[in-house]
Coordinates of C-alpha atoms and ligand atoms in Angstrom, one line a residue:
M1312 CA 75.7 94.0 109.1
K1313 CA 76.2 94.2 112.8
L1314 CA 73.1 94.2 114.9
F1315 CA 72.7 96.2 118.1
I1316 CA 69.9 96.4 120.7
D1317 CA 68.6 99.9 121.0
D1318 CA 67.2 99.5 124.5
A1319 CA 68.0 99.8 128.2
N1320 CA 65.6 97.1 129.5
I1321 CA 68.0 94.8 131.3
E1322 CA 65.8 91.7 131.1
A1323 CA 65.2 92.2 127.4
I1324 CA 69.0 92.7 126.8
K1325 CA 69.8 89.5 128.8
E1326 CA 67.3 87.5 126.7
L1327 CA 68.4 88.9 123.3
N1328 CA 72.1 88.7 124.1
E1329 CA 71.7 85.0 125.1
Y1330 CA 69.6 83.9 122.1
Y1331 CA 70.4 86.2 119.2
P1332 CA 73.7 87.1 117.5
I1333 CA 73.9 90.5 119.0
D1334 CA 77.0 92.8 118.7
G1335 CA 76.2 95.3 121.5
V1336 CA 73.8 97.8 122.9
T1337 CA 73.0 101.4 121.9
T1338 CA 71.3 103.9 124.2
N1339 CA 70.3 107.5 124.2
P1340 CA 69.1 109.7 127.1
S1341 CA 65.4 109.0 126.3
I1342 CA 66.0 105.2 126.3
L1343 CA 67.9 105.5 129.7
A1344 CA 65.0 107.6 131.0
K1345 CA 62.6 104.7 130.4
A1346 CA 64.6 102.6 132.9
K1347 CA 63.6 105.1 135.7
R1348 CA 66.8 104.8 137.7
D1349 CA 70.3 106.3 137.8
P1350 CA 71.6 106.1 134.2
R1351 CA 75.1 105.2 135.4
E1352 CA 73.7 102.0 137.1
T1353 CA 71.8 101.1 134.0
L1354 CA 74.8 101.5 131.7
K1355 CA 77.1 99.6 134.1
E1356 CA 74.5 96.7 134.3
I1357 CA 74.3 96.6 130.5
R1358 CA 78.1 96.4 130.4
D1359 CA 78.0 93.5 132.9
V1360 CA 75.4 91.7 130.9
I1361 CA 77.0 91.9 127.5
G1362 CA 80.6 91.7 128.7
E1363 CA 83.6 93.8 127.8
D1364 CA 84.0 92.6 124.2
K1365 CA 80.7 93.9 122.9
I1366 CA 80.2 97.5 122.1
I1367 CA 78.0 100.0 124.1
F1368 CA 77.0 103.3 122.7
A1369 CA 76.2 106.0 125.3
Q1370 CA 75.3 109.6 124.5
A1371 CA 76.8 112.8 125.9
V1372 CA 73.9 114.9 127.2
D1373 CA 75.5 118.3 127.7
L1374 CA 75.0 120.6 124.7
S1375 CA 78.1 122.7 125.3
Y1376 CA 81.4 121.8 123.8
E1377 CA 83.2 121.6 127.1
G1378 CA 80.3 119.6 128.6
M1379 CA 80.3 117.1 125.7
I1380 CA 84.0 116.5 126.3
R1381 CA 83.4 116.0 130.0
D1382 CA 80.4 113.7 129.4
A1383 CA 82.5 111.7 126.9
H1384 CA 85.3 111.1 129.4
M1385 CA 82.9 110.3 132.1
I1386 CA 81.2 107.7 129.9
M1387 CA 84.6 106.1 129.0
D1388 CA 85.6 106.0 132.6
L1389 CA 82.3 104.3 133.5
L1390 CA 82.1 101.7 130.6
G1391 CA 85.7 101.1 129.6
K1392 CA 86.9 99.7 126.3
N1393 CA 84.5 99.0 123.4
T1394 CA 82.5 102.0 124.2
V1395 CA 81.4 104.6 121.7
V1396 CA 80.3 108.1 122.7
K1397 CA 77.3 109.5 120.8
L1398 CA 77.3 113.2 120.0
P1399 CA 74.7 115.2 118.2
S1400 CA 75.6 115.9 114.5
T1401 CA 75.7 119.7 115.0
P1402 CA 78.5 122.2 114.8
T1403 CA 79.3 121.8 118.5
G1404 CA 79.2 118.1 118.1
F1405 CA 81.5 118.2 115.1
K1406 CA 84.1 120.1 117.2
A1407 CA 83.8 117.6 120.0
M1408 CA 84.2 114.7 117.6
A1409 CA 87.4 116.1 116.3
A1410 CA 88.8 116.8 119.8
L1411 CA 87.8 113.3 121.1
K1412 CA 89.4 111.6 118.1
K1413 CA 92.7 113.2 119.1
D1414 CA 92.1 111.7 122.6
G1415 CA 91.5 108.3 121.1
I1416 CA 87.8 108.2 122.0
L1417 CA 85.5 106.7 119.4
T1418 CA 82.4 108.8 118.6
C1419 CA 79.1 108.4 116.7
G1420 CA 77.4 111.3 115.1
T1421 CA 73.8 110.9 116.1
V1422 CA 70.5 112.6 115.5
V1423 CA 71.2 112.3 111.7
Y1424 CA 68.2 113.4 109.6
T1425 CA 70.2 114.5 106.5
P1426 CA 73.1 113.2 104.5
M1427 CA 75.0 116.5 105.0
Q1428 CA 75.0 115.9 108.8
A1429 CA 76.5 112.5 108.2
Y1430 CA 79.1 113.7 105.8
L1431 CA 80.3 116.5 108.2
A1432 CA 80.3 114.1 111.2
A1433 CA 82.4 111.6 109.3
K1434 CA 84.8 114.4 108.1
A1435 CA 85.0 115.7 111.7
G1436 CA 86.3 112.3 112.8
A1437 CA 83.2 110.3 114.0
S1438 CA 83.6 106.5 113.6
Y1439 CA 79.9 106.0 113.1
V1440 CA 76.9 108.1 112.0
A1441 CA 73.4 107.2 113.1
P1442 CA 70.6 108.2 110.7
Y1443 CA 67.0 107.8 112.1
V1444 CA 65.2 105.7 109.5
N1445 CA 61.7 105.7 110.9
R1446 CA 61.7 109.3 112.1
I1447 CA 62.8 110.4 108.6
D1448 CA 59.9 108.3 107.2
N1449 CA 57.5 110.1 109.6
M1450 CA 58.7 113.5 108.2
G1451 CA 57.5 112.4 104.8
Y1452 CA 60.9 111.5 103.4
D1453 CA 62.5 108.1 102.5
G1454 CA 64.4 106.9 105.6
V1455 CA 65.9 103.9 103.9
G1456 CA 66.8 106.0 100.9
V1457 CA 68.6 108.6 103.1
V1458 CA 70.6 105.8 104.7
K1459 CA 71.6 104.4 101.3
K1460 CA 72.7 107.9 100.2
I1461 CA 74.8 108.3 103.4
Q1462 CA 76.4 104.8 102.8
N1463 CA 77.3 105.9 99.2
I1464 CA 78.8 109.2 100.4
L1465 CA 81.0 107.4 103.0
E1466 CA 82.1 104.7 100.6
N1467 CA 82.7 106.9 97.5
N1468 CA 84.8 109.3 99.6
G1469 CA 86.8 106.5 101.3
M1470 CA 85.7 107.9 104.7
D1471 CA 86.7 106.0 107.8
C1472 CA 83.2 105.9 109.2
E1473 CA 80.4 103.4 109.3
V1474 CA 76.7 103.8 109.2
L1475 CA 74.8 102.8 112.4
A1476 CA 71.2 102.9 111.1
A1477 CA 68.7 103.5 113.9
S1478 CA 65.0 104.1 114.5
F1479 CA 63.5 101.0 112.9
K1480 CA 59.9 99.9 113.2
N1481 CA 60.0 96.7 111.1
S1482 CA 62.3 94.0 109.7
M1483 CA 61.9 95.1 106.1
Q1484 CA 63.6 98.4 106.8
V1485 CA 66.5 96.5 108.4
L1486 CA 66.8 93.8 105.7
E1487 CA 66.8 96.3 102.9
L1488 CA 69.8 98.0 104.5
A1489 CA 71.5 94.7 105.2
E1490 CA 71.1 93.8 101.5
Y1491 CA 72.7 97.2 100.6
G1492 CA 75.7 96.4 102.8
V1493 CA 75.1 98.9 105.5
G1494 CA 77.5 98.1 108.4
N1495 CA 75.4 98.4 111.5
A1496 CA 71.7 98.6 112.5
T1497 CA 70.3 99.1 116.0
C1498 CA 66.7 98.2 116.9
A1499 CA 64.5 98.2 120.0
A1500 CA 64.1 94.9 121.7
D1501 CA 60.5 94.4 120.5
V1502 CA 61.5 95.1 116.9
I1503 CA 64.3 92.4 117.1
K1504 CA 61.9 89.9 118.7
G1505 CA 59.5 90.5 115.7
F1506 CA 62.2 89.5 113.2
V1507 CA 61.4 85.8 113.4
K1508 CA 57.9 86.0 115.0
N1509 CA 56.0 84.1 112.3
A1510 CA 53.2 81.6 112.6
A1511 CA 54.4 79.7 109.5
I1512 CA 57.9 79.2 111.1
D1513 CA 56.4 78.0 114.4
G1514 CA 53.9 75.7 112.6
A1515 CA 56.6 74.1 110.5
I1516 CA 58.8 73.5 113.5
Q1517 CA 56.0 71.9 115.6
D1518 CA 55.0 69.7 112.6
F1519 CA 58.6 68.2 112.7
V1520 CA 58.2 67.3 116.4
N1521 CA 54.7 66.0 115.9
D1522 CA 55.8 63.7 113.1
F1523 CA 58.7 62.4 115.0
E1524 CA 56.5 61.7 118.1
A1525 CA 54.0 59.9 115.9
L1526 CA 56.9 57.7 114.7
T1527 CA 58.7 57.1 117.9
G1528 CA 56.5 58.2 120.8
K1529 CA 59.4 60.6 121.8
T1530 CA 59.9 64.3 121.3
S1531 CA 63.7 64.2 121.1
M1532 CA 66.5 62.2 119.5
S1533 CA 68.2 61.7 122.9
E1534 CA 65.2 60.0 124.4
L1535 CA 65.4 57.1 121.9
D1536 CA 66.5 53.8 123.4
Ligands
G3P1482 O1 69.1 106.5 119.2 C1 68.3 106.7 118.1 C2 67.1 105.9 118.1 O2 66.9 105.3 119.4 C3 65.8 106.6 117.7 O3 64.8 105.6 117.7 O4 62.6 104.6 117.8 O5 63.2 106.7 119.1 O6 62.9 106.8 116.6 P1 63.3 106.0 117.8

């Protein structure tokens, strides 16, 4: 499963990109709004931080068909290769996905709350579909279960489209989908940082250093005479 950062905080992206096996960054207009500056600057800076080989997802904002096409081309001009344009999984979005596929622009059907939205986005030509796990949970449904159903629909119909599961609040939701073979997950920076935040792990690592120091008086192999 590929892992993306669902965030536009540049410092957090720098840190996670340096220390974690990250495949790229996903954004949406609300995430960009949190950065409180020109969204084009934020997106360009994200591209500079992660380099041209990792993927950035950026969302078209305009809700008209013509506007989605314009936004998509503007996003591609801004961010270059390895960019995916997110479009809402609505009838207008489906039309734009089909048109952009003909132009060679990769799209992601986003705002997916139901398997039917995902099926139609995939059929329209989206390369990814983004179901919102935690938001579905909050509606009283089973977010992880909906993602599994979407994965089955894509696989069993041989559709050329991957799941990009989004809206996570904890590592168990992510791991369950990794175990199921879902292709991509995107999580906010604080959720990723929580993946290995565990007192038992920290304690065990410190014990190794303490034991070595008690034996040698040193805290690293390279310090030994
Ligand atoms: O892009 C979709 C995703 O960011 C939604 O996440 O945490 O706002 O539910 P959240």
